[in-house]
mmCIF file of C-alpha atoms and ligand atoms in Angstrom:
data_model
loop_
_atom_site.group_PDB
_atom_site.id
_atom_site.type_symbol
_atom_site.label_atom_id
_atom_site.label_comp_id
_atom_site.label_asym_id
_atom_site.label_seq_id
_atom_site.Cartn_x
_atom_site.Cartn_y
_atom_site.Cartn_z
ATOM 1 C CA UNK A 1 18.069 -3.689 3.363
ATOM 2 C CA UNK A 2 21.499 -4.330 3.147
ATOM 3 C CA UNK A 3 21.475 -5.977 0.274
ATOM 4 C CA UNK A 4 19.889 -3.017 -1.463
ATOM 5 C CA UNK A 5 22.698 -0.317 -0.311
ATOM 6 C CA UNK A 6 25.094 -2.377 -2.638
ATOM 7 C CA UNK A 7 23.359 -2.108 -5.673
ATOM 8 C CA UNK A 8 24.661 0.017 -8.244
ATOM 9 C CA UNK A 9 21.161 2.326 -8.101
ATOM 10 C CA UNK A 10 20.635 1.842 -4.538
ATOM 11 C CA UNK A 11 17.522 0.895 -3.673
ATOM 12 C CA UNK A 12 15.351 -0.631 -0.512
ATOM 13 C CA UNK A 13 12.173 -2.290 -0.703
ATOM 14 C CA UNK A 14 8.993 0.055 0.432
ATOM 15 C CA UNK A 15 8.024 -2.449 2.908
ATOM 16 C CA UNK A 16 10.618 -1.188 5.106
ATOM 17 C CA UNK A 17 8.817 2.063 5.741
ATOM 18 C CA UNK A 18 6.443 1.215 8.318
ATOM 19 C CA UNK A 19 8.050 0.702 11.457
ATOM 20 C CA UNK A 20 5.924 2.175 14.004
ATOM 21 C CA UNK A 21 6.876 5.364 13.095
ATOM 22 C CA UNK A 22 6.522 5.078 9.651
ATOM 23 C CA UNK A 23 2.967 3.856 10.178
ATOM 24 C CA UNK A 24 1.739 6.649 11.979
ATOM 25 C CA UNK A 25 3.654 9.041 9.503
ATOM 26 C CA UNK A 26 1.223 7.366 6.541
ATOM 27 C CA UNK A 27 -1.734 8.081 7.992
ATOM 28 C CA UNK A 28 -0.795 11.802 8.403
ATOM 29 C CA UNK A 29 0.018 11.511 4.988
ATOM 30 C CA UNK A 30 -3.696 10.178 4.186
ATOM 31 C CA UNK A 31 -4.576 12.872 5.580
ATOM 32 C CA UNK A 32 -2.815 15.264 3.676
ATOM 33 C CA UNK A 33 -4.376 17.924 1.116
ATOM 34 C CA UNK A 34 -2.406 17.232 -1.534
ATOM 35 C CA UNK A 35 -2.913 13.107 -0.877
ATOM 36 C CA UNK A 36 -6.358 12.935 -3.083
ATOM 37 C CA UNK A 37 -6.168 8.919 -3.188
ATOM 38 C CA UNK A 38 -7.588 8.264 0.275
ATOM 39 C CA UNK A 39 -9.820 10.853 0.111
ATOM 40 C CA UNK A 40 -10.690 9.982 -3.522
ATOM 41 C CA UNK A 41 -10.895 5.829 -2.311
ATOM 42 C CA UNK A 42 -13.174 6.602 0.380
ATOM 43 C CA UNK A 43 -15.852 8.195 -1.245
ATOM 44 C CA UNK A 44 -16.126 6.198 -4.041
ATOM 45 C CA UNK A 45 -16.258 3.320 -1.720
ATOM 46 C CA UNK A 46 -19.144 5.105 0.225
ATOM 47 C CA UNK A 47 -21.035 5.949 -2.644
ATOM 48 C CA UNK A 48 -21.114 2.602 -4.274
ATOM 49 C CA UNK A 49 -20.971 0.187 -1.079
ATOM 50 C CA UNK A 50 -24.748 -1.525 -1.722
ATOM 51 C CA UNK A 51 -23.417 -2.343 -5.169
ATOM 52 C CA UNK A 52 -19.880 -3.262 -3.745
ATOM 53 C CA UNK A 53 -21.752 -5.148 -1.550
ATOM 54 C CA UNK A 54 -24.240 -6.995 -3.904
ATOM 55 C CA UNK A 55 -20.921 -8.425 -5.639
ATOM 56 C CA UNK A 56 -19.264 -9.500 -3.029
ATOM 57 C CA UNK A 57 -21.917 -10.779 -1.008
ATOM 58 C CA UNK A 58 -22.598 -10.987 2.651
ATOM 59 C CA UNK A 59 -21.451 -13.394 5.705
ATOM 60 C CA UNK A 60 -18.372 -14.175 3.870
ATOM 61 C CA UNK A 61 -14.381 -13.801 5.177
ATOM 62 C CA UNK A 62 -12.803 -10.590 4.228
ATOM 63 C CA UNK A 63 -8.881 -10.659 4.345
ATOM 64 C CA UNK A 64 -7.003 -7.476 3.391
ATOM 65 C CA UNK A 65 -3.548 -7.467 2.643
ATOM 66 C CA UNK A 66 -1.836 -4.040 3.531
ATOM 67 C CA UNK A 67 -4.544 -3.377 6.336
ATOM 68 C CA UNK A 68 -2.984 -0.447 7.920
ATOM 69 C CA UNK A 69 -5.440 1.332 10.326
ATOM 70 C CA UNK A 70 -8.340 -0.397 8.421
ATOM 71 C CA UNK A 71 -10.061 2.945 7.672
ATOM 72 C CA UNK A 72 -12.040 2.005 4.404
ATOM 73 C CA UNK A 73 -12.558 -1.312 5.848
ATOM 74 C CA UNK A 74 -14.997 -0.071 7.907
ATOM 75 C CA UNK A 75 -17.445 0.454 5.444
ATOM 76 C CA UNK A 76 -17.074 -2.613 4.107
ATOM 77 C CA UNK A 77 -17.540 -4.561 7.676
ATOM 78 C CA UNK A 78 -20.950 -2.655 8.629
ATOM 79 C CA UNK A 79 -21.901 -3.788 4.713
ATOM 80 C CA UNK A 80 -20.928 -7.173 4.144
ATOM 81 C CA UNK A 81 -20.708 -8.530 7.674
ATOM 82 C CA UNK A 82 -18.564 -11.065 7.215
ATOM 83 C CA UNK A 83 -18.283 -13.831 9.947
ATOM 84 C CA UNK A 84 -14.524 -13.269 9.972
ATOM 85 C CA UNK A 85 -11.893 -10.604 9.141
ATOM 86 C CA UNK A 86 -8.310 -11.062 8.051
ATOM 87 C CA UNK A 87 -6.283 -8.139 8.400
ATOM 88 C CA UNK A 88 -2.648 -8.378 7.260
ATOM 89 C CA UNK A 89 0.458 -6.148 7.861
ATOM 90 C CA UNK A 90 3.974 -6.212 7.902
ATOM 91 C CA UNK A 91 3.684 -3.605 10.466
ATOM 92 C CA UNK A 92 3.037 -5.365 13.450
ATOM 93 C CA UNK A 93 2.318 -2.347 15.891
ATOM 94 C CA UNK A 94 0.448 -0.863 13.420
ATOM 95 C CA UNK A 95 -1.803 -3.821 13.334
ATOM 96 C CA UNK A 96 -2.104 -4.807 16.717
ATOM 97 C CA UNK A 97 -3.626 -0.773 17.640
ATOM 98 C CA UNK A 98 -5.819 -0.903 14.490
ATOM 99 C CA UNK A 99 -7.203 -4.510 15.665
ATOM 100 C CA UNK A 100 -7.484 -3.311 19.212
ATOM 101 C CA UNK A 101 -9.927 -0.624 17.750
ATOM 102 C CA UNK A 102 -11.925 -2.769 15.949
ATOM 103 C CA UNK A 103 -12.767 -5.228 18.537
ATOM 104 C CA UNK A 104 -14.388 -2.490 20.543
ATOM 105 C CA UNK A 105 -16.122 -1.235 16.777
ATOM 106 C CA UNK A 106 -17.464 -4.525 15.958
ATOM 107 C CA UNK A 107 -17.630 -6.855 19.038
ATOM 108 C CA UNK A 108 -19.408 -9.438 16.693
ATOM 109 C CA UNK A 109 -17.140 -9.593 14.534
ATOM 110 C CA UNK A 110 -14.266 -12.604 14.277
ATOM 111 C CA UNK A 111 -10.364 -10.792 13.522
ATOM 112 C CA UNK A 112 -7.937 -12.867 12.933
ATOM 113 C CA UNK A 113 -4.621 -10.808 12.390
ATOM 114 C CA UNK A 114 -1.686 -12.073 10.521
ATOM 115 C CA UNK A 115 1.501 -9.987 11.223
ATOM 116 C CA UNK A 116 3.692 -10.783 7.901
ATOM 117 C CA UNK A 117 4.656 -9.693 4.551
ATOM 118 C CA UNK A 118 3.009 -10.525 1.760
ATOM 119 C CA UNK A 119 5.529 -10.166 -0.882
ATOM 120 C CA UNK A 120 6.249 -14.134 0.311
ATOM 121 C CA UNK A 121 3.539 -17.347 0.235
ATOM 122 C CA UNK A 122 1.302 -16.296 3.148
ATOM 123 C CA UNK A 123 -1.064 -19.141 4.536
ATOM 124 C CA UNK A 124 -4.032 -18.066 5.868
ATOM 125 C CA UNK A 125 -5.492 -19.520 8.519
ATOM 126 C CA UNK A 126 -8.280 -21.942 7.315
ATOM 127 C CA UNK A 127 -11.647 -21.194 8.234
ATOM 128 C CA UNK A 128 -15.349 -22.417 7.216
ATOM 129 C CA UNK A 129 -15.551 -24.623 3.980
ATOM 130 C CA UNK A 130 -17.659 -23.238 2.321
ATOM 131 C CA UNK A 131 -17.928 -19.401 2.856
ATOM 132 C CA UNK A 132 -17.080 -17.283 0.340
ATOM 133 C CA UNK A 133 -13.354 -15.106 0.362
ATOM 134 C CA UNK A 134 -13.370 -11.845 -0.354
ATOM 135 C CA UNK A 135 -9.872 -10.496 -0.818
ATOM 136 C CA UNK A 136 -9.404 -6.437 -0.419
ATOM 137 C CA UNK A 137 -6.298 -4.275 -1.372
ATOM 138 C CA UNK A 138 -6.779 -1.066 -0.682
ATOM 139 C CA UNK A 139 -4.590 2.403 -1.240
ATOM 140 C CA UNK A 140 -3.099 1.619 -4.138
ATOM 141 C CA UNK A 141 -0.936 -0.799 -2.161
ATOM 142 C CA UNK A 142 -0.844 -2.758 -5.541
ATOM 143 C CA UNK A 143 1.187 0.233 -7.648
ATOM 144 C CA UNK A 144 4.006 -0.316 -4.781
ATOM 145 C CA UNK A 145 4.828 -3.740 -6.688
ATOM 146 C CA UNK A 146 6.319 -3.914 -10.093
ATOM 147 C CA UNK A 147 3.664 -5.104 -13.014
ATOM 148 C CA UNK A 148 5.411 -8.763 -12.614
ATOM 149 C CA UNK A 149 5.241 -8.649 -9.061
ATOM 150 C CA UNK A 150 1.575 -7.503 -9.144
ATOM 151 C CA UNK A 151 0.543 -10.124 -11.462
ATOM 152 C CA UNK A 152 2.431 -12.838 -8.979
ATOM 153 C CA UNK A 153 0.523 -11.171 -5.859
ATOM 154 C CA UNK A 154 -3.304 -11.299 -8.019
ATOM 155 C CA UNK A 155 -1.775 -15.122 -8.263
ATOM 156 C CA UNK A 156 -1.566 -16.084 -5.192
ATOM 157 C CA UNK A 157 -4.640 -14.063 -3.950
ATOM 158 C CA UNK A 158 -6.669 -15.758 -7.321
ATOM 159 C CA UNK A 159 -5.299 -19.373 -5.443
ATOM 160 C CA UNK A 160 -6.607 -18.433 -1.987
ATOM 161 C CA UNK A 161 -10.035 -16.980 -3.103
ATOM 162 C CA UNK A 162 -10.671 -20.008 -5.356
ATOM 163 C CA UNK A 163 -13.844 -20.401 -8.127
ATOM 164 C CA UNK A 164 -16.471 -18.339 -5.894
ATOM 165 C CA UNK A 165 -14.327 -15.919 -4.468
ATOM 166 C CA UNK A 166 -13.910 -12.094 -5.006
ATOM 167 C CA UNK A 167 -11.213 -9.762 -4.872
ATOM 168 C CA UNK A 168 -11.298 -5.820 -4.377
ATOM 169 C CA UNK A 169 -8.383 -3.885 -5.688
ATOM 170 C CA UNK A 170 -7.695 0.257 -5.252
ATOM 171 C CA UNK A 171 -5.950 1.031 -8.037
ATOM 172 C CA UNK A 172 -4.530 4.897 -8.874
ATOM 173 C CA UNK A 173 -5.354 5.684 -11.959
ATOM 174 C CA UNK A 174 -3.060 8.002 -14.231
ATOM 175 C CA UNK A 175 -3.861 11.770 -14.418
ATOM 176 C CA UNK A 176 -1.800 14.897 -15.043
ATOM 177 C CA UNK A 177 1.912 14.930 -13.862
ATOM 178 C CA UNK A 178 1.116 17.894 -11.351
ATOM 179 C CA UNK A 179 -1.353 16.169 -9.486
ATOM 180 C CA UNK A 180 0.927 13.158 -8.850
ATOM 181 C CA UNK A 181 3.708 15.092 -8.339
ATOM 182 C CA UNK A 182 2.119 17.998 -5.573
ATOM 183 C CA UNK A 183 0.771 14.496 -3.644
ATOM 184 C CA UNK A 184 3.947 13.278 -3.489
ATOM 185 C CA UNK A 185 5.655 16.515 -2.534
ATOM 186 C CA UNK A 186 3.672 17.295 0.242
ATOM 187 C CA UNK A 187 3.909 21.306 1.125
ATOM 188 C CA UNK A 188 4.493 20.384 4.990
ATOM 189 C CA UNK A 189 6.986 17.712 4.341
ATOM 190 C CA UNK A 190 5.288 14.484 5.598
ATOM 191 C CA UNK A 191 6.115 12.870 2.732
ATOM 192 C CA UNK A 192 9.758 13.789 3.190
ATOM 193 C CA UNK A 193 9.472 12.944 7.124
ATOM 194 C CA UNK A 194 8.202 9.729 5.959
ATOM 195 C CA UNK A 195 11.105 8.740 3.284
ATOM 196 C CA UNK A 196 13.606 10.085 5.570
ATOM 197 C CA UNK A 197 12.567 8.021 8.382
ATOM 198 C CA UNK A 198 13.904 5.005 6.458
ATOM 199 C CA UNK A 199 17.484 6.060 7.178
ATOM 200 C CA UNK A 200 16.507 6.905 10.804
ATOM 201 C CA UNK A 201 15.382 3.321 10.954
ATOM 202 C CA UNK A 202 18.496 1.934 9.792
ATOM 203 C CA UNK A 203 20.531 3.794 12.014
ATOM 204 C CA UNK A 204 18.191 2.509 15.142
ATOM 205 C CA UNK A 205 17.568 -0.972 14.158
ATOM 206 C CA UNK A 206 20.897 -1.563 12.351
ATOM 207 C CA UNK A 207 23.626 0.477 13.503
ATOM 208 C CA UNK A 208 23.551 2.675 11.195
ATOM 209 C CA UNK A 209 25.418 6.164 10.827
ATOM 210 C CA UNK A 210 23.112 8.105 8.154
ATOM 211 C CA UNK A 211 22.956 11.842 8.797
ATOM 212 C CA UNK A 212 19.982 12.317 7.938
ATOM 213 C CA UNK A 213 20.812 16.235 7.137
ATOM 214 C CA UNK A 214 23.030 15.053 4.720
ATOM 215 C CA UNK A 215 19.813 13.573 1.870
ATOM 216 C CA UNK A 216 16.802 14.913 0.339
ATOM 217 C CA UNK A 217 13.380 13.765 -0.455
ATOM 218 C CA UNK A 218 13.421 13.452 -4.041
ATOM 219 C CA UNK A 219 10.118 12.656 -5.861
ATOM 220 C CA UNK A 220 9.353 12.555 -9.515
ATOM 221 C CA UNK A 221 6.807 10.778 -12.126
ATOM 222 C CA UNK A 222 8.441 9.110 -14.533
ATOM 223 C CA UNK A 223 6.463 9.139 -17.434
ATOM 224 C CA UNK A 224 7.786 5.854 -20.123
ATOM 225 C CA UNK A 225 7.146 4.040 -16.844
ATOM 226 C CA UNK A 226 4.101 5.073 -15.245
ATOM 227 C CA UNK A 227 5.207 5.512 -11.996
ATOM 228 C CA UNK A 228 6.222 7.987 -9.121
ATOM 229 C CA UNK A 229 9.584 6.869 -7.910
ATOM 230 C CA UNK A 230 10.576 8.288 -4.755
ATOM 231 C CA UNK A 231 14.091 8.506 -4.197
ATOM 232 C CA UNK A 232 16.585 9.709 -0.834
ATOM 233 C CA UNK A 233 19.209 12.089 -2.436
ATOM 234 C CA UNK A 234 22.836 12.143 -1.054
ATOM 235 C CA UNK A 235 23.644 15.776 -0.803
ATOM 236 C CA UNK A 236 27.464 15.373 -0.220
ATOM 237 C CA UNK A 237 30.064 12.757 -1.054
ATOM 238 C CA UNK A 238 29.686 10.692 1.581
ATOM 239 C CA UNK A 239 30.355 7.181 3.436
ATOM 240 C CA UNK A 240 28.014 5.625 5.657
ATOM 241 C CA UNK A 241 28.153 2.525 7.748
ATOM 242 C CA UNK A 242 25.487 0.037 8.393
ATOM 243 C CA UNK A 243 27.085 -2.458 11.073
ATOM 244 C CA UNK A 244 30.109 -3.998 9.650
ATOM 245 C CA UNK A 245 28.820 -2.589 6.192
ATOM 246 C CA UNK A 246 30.396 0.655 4.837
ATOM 247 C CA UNK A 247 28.509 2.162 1.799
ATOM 248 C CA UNK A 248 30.209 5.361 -0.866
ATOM 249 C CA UNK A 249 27.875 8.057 -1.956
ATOM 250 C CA UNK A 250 28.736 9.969 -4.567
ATOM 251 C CA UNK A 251 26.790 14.044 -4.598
ATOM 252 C CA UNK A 252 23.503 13.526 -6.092
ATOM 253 C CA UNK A 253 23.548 9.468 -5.969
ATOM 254 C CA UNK A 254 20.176 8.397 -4.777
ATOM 255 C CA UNK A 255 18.651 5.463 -3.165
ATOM 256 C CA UNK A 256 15.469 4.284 -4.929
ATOM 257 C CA UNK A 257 12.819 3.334 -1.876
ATOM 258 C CA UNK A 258 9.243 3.416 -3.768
ATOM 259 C CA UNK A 259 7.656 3.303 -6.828
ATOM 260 C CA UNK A 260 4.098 3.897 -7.015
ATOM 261 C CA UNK A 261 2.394 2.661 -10.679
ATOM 262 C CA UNK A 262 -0.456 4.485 -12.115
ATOM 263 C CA UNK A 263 -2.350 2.524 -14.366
ATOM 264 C CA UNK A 264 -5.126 3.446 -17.315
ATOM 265 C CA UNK A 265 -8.220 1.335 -16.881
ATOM 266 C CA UNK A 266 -7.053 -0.717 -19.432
ATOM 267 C CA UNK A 267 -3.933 -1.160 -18.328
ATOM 268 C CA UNK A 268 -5.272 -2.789 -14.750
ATOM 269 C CA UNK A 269 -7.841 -5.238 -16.472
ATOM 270 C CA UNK A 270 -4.795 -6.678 -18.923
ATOM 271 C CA UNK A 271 -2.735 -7.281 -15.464
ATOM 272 C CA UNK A 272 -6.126 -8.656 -13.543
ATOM 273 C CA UNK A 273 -6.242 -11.244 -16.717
ATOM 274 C CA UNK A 274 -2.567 -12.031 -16.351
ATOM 275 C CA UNK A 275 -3.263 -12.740 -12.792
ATOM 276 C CA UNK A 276 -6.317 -15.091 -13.486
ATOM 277 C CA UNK A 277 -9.032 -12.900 -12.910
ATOM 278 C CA UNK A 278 -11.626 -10.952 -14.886
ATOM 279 C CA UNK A 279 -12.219 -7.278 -13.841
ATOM 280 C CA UNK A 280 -16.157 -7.693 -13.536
ATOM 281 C CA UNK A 281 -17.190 -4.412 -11.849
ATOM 282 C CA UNK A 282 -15.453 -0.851 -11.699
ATOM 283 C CA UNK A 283 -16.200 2.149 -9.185
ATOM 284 C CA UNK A 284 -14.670 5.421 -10.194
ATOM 285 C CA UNK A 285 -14.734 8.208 -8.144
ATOM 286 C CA UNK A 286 -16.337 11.605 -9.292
ATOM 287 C CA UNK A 287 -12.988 13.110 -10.475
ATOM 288 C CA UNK A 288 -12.126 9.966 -12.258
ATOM 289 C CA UNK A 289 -8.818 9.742 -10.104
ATOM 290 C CA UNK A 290 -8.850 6.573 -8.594
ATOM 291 C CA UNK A 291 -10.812 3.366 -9.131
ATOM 292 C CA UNK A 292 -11.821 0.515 -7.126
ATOM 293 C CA UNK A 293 -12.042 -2.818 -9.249
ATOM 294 C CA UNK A 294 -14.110 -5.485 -8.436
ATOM 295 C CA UNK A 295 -12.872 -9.132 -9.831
ATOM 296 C CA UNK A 296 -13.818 -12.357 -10.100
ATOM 297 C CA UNK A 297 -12.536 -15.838 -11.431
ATOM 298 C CA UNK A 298 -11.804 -14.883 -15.169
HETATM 299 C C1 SAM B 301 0.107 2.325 1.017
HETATM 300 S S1 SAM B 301 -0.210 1.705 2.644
HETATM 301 C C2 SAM B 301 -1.970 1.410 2.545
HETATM 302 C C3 SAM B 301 -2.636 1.298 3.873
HETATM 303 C C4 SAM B 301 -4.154 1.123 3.848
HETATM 304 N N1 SAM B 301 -4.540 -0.148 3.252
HETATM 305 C C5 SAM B 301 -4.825 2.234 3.097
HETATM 306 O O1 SAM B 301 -5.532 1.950 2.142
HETATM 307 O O2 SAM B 301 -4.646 3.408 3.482
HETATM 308 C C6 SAM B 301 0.531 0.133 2.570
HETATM 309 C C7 SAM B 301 0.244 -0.787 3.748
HETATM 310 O O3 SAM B 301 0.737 -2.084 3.405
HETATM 311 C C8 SAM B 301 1.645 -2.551 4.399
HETATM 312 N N2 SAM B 301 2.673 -3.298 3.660
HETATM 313 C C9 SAM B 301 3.556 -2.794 2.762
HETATM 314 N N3 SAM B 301 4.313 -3.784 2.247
HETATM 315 C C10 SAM B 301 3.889 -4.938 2.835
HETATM 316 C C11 SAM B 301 4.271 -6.316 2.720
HETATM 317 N N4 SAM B 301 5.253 -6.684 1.899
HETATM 318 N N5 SAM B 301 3.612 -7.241 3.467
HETATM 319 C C12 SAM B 301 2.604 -6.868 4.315
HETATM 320 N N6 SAM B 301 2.203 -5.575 4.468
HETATM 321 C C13 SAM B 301 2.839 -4.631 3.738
HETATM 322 C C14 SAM B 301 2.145 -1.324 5.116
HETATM 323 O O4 SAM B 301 2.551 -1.599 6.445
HETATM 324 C C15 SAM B 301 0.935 -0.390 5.032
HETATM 325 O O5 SAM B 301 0.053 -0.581 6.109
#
């Protein structure tokens, strides 16, 4: 994080939202009116989980990167009853209540958490030779990594689901500037809460002295590059310290903490390819919004 604040456009990775806090702050945000992508996800999922489940077959191992509270997940553990789950999160609290909840849901089922960050080689635990991987990422998680990193994540993912293996990717599709820009600009100021929090968490976890009454929420989509950045605003020229660190702020500097890529169709099966894989199946949701690929070994 520190690292970031001296960059000449400040910036700190998205990762670092979800401290407990954070966490519970996104799934408000799911929530959210304005937030059509879970909604949208989740009943596209619904209405096309047997064929979801026809391609990625049954008694397999399902590992999701980005897990969260595992809500869509659900539907995919009553359908494809795998032997074991894989849920992994950075957020380690997060996890640890959402895999507390489903070992009471699904007492036969096998989860096998892995707190970490998945931006870095992950191993994951080996398990039957033999049973097919399944690999879900959910939310749009993927439009949180530039197109390079993407194609570096469907890399490593292609490696650990091998010949036979599948992977599941929620991808937001692009759509009319006001729709991504009201979801992102939330009209009870989650989103805001949530961005802000970010500077909260610096000053608790790093000696930090942000005010946080002193920067703004600031979210946009940038059209050339297909994305929603979301940005924290200084308001005032300012200096800030982060432990021994002491950071300038100029009036209307920003720090750059998300991006969020949409991607056409088209777009997401060139990247897929790039990765190694083949986009063999596509679920769309009635609006069109959002768009749940199915791939396979290309
Ligand atoms: C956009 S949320 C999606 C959550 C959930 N999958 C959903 O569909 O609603 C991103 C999730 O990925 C996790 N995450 C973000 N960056 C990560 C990283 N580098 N490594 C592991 N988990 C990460 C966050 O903690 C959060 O749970």
């Amino acid at each position: 994080m520190i690292a970031g604040l001296a960059l000449k456009q400040k910036a700190i990775p998205p990762k670092y939202f979800y401290d407990a806090r954070g966490s519970r702050l996104f799934e408000r945000i799911c929530r959210l009116p304005e937030y059509y992508p879970t909604r949208a996800e989740l009943a596209l999922t619904r209405s096309s989980l047997p064929a979801i489940g026809r391609f990625c077959g049954r008694q397999g191992e399902l590992i999701e990167y980005g897990s969260g509270s595992s809500l869509k997940t659900r539907l995919l553990l009553r359908r494809l009853r795998p032997a074991r789950y894989v849920p992994v999160d950075i957020a380690a609290a997060a996890l640890a209540r959402a895999v507390a909840r489903l070992e009471r849901e699904f007492p036969w089922l096998e989860v096998r958490a892995v707190a970490g960050d998945f931006s870095r080689p992950l191993s994951i635990p080996a398990f039957g030779a033999g049973r097919r991987r399944v690999v879900y990422f959910p939310g749009s998680t993927i439009g949180n990594l530039t197109p390079e990193e993407a194609q570096a994540f469907l890399r490593m993912t292609r490696g650990q689901v091998g010949p036979r293996g599948r992977m599941l990717v929620g991808v937001d599709l692009k759509k009319d500037s006001r729709i991504l820009h009201a979801a992102y600009n939330d009209a009870q100021g989650v989103t805001a809460r949530f961005n802000l929090n970010l500077l909260a968490r610096i000053n608790r976890e790093l000696g930090g002295s942000f005010d946080l009454r002193r920067f703004a929420h600031y979210a946009f989509y940038n059209a050339p590059l297909g994305r929603i950045e979301m940005h924290l605003v200084s308001l005032a020229r300012q200096q800030v310290d982060v432990g021994a660190h002491r950071f300038a702020f100029a009036a209307g500097e920003t720090i750059h903490t998300e991006n969020s890529y949409k991607y056409s169709v088209a777009e997401f099966e060139s990247l897929a390819a790039a990765g190694g894989f083949a986009a063999r199946r596509l679920w769309l949701d009635r609006r069109e919004q959002f768009a749940l690929f199915g791939l396979g070994a290309a």
